[in-house]
mmCIF file of N, CA, C and O in Angstrom:
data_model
loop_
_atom_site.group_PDB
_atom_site.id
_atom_site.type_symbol
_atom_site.label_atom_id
_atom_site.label_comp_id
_atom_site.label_asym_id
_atom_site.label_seq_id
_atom_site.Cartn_x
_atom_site.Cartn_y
_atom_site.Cartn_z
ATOM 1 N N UNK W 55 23.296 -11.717 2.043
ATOM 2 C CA UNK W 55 22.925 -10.369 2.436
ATOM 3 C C UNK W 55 22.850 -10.302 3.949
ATOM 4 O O UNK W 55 23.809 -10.617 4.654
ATOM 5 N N UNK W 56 21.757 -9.909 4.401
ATOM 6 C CA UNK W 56 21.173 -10.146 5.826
ATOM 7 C C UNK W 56 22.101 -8.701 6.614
ATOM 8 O O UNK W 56 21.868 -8.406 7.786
ATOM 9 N N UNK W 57 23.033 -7.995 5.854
ATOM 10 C CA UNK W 57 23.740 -7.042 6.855
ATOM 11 C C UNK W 57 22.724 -5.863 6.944
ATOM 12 O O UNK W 57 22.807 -5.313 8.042
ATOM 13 N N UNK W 58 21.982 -5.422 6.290
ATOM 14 C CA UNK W 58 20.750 -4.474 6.158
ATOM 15 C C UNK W 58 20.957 -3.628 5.768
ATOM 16 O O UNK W 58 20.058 -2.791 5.684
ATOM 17 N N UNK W 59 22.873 -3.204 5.076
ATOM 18 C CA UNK W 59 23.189 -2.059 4.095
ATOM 19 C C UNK W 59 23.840 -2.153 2.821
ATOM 20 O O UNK W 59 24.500 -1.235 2.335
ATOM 21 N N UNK W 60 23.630 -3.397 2.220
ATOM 22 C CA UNK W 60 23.358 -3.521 1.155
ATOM 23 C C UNK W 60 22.799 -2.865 -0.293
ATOM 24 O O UNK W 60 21.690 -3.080 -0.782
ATOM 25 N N UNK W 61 23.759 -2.089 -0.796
ATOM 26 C CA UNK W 61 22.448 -1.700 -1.767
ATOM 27 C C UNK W 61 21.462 -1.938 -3.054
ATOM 28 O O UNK W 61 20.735 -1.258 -3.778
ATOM 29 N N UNK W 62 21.917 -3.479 -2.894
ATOM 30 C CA UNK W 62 20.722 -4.384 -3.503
ATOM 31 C C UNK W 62 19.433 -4.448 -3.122
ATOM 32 O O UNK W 62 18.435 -4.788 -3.757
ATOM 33 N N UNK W 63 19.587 -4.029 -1.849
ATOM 34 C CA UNK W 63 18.724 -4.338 -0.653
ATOM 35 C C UNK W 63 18.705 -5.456 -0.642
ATOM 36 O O UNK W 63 19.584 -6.189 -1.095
ATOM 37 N N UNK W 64 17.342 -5.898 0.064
ATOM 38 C CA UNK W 64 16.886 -7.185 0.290
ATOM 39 C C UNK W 64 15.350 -7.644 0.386
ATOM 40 O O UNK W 64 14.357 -6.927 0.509
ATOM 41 N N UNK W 65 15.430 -8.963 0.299
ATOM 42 C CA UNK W 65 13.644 -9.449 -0.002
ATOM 43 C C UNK W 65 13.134 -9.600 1.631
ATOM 44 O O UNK W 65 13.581 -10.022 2.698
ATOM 45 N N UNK W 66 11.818 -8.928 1.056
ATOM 46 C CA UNK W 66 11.083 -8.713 2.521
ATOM 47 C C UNK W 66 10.003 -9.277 2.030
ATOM 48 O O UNK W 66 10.067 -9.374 0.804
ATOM 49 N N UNK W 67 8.410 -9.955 2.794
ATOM 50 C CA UNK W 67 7.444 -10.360 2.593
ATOM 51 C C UNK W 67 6.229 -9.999 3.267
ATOM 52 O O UNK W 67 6.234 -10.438 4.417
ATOM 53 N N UNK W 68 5.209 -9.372 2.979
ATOM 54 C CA UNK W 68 4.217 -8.936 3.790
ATOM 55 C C UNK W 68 3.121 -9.926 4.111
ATOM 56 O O UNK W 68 2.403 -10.509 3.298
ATOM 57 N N UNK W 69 3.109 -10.025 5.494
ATOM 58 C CA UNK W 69 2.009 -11.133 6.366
ATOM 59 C C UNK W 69 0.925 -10.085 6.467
ATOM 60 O O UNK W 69 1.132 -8.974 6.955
ATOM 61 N N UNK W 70 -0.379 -10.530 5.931
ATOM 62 C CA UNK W 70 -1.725 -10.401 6.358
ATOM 63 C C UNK W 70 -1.923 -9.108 5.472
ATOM 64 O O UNK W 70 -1.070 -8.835 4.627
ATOM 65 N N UNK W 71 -2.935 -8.378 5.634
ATOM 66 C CA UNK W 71 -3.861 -7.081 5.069
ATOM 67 C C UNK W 71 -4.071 -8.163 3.774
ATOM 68 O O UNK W 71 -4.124 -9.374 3.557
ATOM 69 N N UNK W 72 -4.171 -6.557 2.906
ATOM 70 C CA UNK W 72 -4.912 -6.787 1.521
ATOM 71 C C UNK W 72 -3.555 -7.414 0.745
ATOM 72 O O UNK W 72 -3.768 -8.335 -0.044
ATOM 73 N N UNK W 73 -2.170 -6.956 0.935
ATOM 74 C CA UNK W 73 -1.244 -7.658 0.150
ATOM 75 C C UNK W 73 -0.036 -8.595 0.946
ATOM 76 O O UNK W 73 1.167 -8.604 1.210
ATOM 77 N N UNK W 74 -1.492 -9.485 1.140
ATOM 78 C CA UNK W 74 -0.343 -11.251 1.970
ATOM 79 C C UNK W 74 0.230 -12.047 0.876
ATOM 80 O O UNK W 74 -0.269 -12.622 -0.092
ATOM 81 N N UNK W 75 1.509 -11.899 1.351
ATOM 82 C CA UNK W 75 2.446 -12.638 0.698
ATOM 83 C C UNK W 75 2.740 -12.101 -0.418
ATOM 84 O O UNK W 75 2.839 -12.938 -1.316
ATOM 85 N N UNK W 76 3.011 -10.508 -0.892
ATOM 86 C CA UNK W 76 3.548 -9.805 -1.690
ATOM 87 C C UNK W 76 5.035 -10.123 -1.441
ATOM 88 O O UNK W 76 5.289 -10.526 -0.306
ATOM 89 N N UNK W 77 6.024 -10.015 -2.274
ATOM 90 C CA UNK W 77 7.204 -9.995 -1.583
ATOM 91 C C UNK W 77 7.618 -8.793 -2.140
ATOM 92 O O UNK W 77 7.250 -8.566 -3.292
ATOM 93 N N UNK W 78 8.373 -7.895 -1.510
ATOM 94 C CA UNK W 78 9.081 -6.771 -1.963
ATOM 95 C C UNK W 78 10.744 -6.415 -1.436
ATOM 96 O O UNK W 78 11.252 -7.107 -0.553
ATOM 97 N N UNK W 79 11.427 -5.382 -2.019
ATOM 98 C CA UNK W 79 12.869 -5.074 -2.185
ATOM 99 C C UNK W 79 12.904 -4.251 -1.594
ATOM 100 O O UNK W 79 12.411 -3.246 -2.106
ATOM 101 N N UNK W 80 13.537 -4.088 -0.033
ATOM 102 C CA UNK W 80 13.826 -3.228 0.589
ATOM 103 C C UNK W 80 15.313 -2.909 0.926
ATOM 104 O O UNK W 80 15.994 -3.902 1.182
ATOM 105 N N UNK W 81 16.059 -1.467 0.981
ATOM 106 C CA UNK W 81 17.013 -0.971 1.435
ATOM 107 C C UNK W 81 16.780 -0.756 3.085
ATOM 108 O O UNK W 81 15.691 -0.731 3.658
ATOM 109 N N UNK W 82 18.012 -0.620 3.639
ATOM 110 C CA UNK W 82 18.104 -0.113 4.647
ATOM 111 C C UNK W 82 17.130 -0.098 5.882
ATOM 112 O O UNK W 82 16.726 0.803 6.618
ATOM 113 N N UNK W 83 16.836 -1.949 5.790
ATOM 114 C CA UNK W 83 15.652 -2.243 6.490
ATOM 115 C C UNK W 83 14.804 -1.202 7.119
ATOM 116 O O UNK W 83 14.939 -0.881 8.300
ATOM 117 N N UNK W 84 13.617 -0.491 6.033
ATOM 118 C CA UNK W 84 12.628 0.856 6.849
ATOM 119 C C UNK W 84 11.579 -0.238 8.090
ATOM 120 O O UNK W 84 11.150 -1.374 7.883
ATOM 121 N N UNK W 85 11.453 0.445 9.081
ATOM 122 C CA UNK W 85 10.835 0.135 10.320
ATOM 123 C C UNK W 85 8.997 -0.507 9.730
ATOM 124 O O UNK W 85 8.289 -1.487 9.963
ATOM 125 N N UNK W 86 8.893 1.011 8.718
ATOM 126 C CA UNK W 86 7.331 0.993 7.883
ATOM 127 C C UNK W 86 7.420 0.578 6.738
ATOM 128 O O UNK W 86 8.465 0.938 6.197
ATOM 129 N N UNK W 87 6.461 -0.320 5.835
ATOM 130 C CA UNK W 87 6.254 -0.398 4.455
ATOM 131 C C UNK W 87 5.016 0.382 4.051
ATOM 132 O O UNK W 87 4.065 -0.047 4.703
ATOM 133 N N UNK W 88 4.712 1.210 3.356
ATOM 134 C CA UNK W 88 3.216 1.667 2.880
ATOM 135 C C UNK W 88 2.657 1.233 1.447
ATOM 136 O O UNK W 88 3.228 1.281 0.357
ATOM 137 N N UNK W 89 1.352 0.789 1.777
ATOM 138 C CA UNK W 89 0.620 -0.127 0.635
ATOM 139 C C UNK W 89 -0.096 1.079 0.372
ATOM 140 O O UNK W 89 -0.496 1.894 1.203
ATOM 141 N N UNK W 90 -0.250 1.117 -1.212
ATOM 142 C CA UNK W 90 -1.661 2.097 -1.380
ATOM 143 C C UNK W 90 -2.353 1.023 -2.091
ATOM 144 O O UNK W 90 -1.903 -0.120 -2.157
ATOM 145 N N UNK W 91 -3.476 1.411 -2.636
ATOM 146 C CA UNK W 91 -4.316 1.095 -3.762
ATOM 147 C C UNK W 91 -5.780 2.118 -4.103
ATOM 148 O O UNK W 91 -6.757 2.514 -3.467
ATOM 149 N N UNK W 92 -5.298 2.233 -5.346
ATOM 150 C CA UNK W 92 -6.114 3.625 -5.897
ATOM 151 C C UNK W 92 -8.064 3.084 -5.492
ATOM 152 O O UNK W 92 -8.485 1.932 -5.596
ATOM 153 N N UNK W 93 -8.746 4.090 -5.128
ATOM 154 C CA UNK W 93 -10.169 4.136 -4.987
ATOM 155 C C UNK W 93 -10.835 4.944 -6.174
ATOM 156 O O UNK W 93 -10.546 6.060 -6.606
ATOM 157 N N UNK W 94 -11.876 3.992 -6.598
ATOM 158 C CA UNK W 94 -12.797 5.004 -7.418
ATOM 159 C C UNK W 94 -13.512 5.941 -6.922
ATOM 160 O O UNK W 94 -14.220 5.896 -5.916
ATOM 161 N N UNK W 95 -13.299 6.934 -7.744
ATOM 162 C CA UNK W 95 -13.904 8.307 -7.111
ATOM 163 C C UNK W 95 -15.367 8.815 -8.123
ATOM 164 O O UNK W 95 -15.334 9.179 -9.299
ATOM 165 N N UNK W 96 -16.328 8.720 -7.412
ATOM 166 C CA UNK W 96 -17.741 9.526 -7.871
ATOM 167 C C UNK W 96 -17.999 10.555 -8.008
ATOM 168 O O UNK W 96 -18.449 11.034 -6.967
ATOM 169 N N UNK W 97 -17.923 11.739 -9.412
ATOM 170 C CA UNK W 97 -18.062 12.936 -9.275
ATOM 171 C C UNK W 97 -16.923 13.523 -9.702
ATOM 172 O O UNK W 97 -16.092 12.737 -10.159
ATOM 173 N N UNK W 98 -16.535 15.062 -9.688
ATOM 174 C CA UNK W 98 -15.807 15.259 -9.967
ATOM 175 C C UNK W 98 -14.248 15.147 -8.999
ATOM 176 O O UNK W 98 -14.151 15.382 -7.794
ATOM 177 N N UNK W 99 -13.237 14.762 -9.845
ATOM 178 C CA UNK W 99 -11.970 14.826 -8.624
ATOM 179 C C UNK W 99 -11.042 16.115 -8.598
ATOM 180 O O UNK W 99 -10.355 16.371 -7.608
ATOM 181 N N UNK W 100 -11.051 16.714 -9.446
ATOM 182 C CA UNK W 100 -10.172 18.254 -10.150
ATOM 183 C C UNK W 100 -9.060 17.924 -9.818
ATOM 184 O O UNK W 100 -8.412 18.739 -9.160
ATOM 185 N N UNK W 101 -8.520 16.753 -10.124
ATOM 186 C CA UNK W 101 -7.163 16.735 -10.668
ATOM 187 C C UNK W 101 -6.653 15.483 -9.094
ATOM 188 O O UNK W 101 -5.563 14.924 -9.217
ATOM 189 N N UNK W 102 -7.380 15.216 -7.960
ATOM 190 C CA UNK W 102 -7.282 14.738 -7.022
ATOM 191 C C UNK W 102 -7.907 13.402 -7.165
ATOM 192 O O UNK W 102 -9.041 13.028 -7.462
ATOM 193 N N UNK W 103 -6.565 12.679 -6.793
ATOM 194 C CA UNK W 103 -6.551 10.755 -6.701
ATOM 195 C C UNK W 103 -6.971 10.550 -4.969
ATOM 196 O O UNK W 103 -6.546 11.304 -4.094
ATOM 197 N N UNK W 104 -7.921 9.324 -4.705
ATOM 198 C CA UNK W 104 -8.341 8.643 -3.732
ATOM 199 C C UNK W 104 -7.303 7.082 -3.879
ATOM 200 O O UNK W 104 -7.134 6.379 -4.874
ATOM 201 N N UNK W 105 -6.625 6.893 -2.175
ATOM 202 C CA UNK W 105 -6.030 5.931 -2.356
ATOM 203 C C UNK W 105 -5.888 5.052 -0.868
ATOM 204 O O UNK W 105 -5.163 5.502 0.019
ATOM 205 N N UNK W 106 -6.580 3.876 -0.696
ATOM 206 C CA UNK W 106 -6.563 3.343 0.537
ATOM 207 C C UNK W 106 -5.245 3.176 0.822
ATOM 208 O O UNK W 106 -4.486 2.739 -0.042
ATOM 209 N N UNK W 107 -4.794 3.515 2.116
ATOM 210 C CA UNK W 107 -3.519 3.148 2.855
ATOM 211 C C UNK W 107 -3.169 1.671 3.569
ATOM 212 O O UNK W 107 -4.050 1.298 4.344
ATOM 213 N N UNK W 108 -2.427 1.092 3.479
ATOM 214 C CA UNK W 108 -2.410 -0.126 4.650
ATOM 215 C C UNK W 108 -0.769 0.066 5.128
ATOM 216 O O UNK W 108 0.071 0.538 4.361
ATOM 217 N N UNK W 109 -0.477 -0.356 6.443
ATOM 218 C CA UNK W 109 0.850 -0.207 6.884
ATOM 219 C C UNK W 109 1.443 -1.584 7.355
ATOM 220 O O UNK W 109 0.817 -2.257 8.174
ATOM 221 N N UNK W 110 2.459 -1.942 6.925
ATOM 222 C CA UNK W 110 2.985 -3.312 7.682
ATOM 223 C C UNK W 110 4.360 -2.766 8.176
ATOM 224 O O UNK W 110 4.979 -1.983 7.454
ATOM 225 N N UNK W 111 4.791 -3.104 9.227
ATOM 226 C CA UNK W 111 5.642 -3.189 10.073
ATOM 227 C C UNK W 111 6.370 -4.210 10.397
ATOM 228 O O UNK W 111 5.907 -5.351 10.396
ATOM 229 N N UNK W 112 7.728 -3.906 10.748
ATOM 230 C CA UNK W 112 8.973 -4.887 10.172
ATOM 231 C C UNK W 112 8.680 -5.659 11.571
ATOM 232 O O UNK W 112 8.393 -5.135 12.648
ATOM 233 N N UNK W 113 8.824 -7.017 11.283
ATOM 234 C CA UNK W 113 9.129 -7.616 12.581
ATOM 235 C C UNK W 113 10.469 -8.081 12.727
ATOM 236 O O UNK W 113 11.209 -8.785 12.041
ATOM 237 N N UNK W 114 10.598 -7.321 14.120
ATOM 238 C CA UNK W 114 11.642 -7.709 15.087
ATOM 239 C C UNK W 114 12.346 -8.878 15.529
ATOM 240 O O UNK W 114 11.792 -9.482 16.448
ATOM 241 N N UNK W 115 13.511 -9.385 15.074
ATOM 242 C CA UNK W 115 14.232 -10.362 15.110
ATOM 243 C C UNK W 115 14.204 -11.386 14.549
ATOM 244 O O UNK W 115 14.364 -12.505 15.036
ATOM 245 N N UNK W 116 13.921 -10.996 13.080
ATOM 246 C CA UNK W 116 14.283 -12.062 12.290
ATOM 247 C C UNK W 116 15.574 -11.173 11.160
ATOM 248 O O UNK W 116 15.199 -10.226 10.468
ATOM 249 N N UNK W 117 16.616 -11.510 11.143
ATOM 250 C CA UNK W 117 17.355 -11.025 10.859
ATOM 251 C C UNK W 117 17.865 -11.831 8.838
ATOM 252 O O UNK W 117 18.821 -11.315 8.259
ATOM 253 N N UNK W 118 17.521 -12.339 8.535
ATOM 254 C CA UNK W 118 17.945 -13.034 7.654
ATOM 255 C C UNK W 118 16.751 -12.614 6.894
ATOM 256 O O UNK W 118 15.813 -12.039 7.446
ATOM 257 N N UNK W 119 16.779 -12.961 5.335
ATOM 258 C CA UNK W 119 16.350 -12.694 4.111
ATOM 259 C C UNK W 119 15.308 -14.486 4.259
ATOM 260 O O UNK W 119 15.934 -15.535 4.410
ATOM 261 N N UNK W 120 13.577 -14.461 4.168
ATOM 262 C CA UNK W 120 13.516 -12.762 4.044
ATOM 263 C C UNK W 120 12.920 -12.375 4.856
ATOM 264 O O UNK W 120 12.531 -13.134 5.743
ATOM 265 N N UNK W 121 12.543 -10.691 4.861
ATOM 266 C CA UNK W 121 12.873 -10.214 6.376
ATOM 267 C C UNK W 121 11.197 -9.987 6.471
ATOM 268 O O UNK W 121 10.783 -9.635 5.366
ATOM 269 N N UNK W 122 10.507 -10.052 7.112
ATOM 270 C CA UNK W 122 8.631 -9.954 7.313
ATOM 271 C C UNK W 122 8.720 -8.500 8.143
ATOM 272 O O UNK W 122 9.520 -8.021 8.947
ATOM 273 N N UNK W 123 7.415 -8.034 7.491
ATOM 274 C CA UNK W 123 6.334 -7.150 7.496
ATOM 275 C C UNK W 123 4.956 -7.714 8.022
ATOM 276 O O UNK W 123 4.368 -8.522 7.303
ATOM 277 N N UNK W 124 4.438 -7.363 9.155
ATOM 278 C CA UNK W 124 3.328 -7.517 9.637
ATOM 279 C C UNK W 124 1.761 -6.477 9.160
ATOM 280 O O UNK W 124 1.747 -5.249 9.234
ATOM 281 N N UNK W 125 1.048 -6.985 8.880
ATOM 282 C CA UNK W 125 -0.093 -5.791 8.519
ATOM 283 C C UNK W 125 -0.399 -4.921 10.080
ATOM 284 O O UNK W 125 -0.215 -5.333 11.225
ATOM 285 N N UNK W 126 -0.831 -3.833 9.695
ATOM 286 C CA UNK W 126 -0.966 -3.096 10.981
ATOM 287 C C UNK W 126 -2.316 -3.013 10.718
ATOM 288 O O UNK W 126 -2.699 -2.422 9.709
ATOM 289 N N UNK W 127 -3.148 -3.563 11.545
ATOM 290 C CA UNK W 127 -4.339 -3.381 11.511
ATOM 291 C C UNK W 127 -4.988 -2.438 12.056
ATOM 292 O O UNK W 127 -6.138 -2.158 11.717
ATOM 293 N N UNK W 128 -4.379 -1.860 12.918
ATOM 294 C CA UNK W 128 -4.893 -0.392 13.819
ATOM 295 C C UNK W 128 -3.880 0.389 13.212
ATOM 296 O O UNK W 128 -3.310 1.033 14.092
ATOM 297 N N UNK W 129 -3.140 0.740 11.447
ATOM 298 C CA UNK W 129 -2.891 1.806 10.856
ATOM 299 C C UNK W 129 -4.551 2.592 10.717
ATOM 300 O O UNK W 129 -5.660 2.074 10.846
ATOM 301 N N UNK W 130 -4.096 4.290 10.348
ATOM 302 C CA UNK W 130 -4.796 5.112 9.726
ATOM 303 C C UNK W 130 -5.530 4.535 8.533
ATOM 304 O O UNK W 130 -6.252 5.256 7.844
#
């Protein structure tokens, strides 16, 4: 692989946050990956899901499979 337009994509791996060392299938090497994970909610929700965000970001110059994601620790 390693050309980044593939549409198998390709295996990427996330360093650090809540999901280190997930590996996941990415197309068209995206710059961002976004993690959710659902929050319990107290009370009523009317039809509205709570879901923590985490962001990892592709690092730069590693070009070969597989390709790393950094946790962004100063994401939203």
């Amino acid at each position: 692989m390693g050309t980044g337009g593939a549409s198998a994509g390709e295996i990427a791996v996330l360093d650090g946050g809540p999901a280190d060392g997930m590996k996941v299938r990415v197309t068209d090497r995206p710059r961002v990956i976004q993690v959710t994970f659902p929050c319990e909610v107290e009370g009523p929700a009317d039809g509205m899901r709570v879901e923590a965000l985490y962001l990892y970001r592709r690092v730069h110059g590693v070009s070969d499979e597989p390709l790393r994601y950094s946790f962004d620790v100063t994401s939203p």
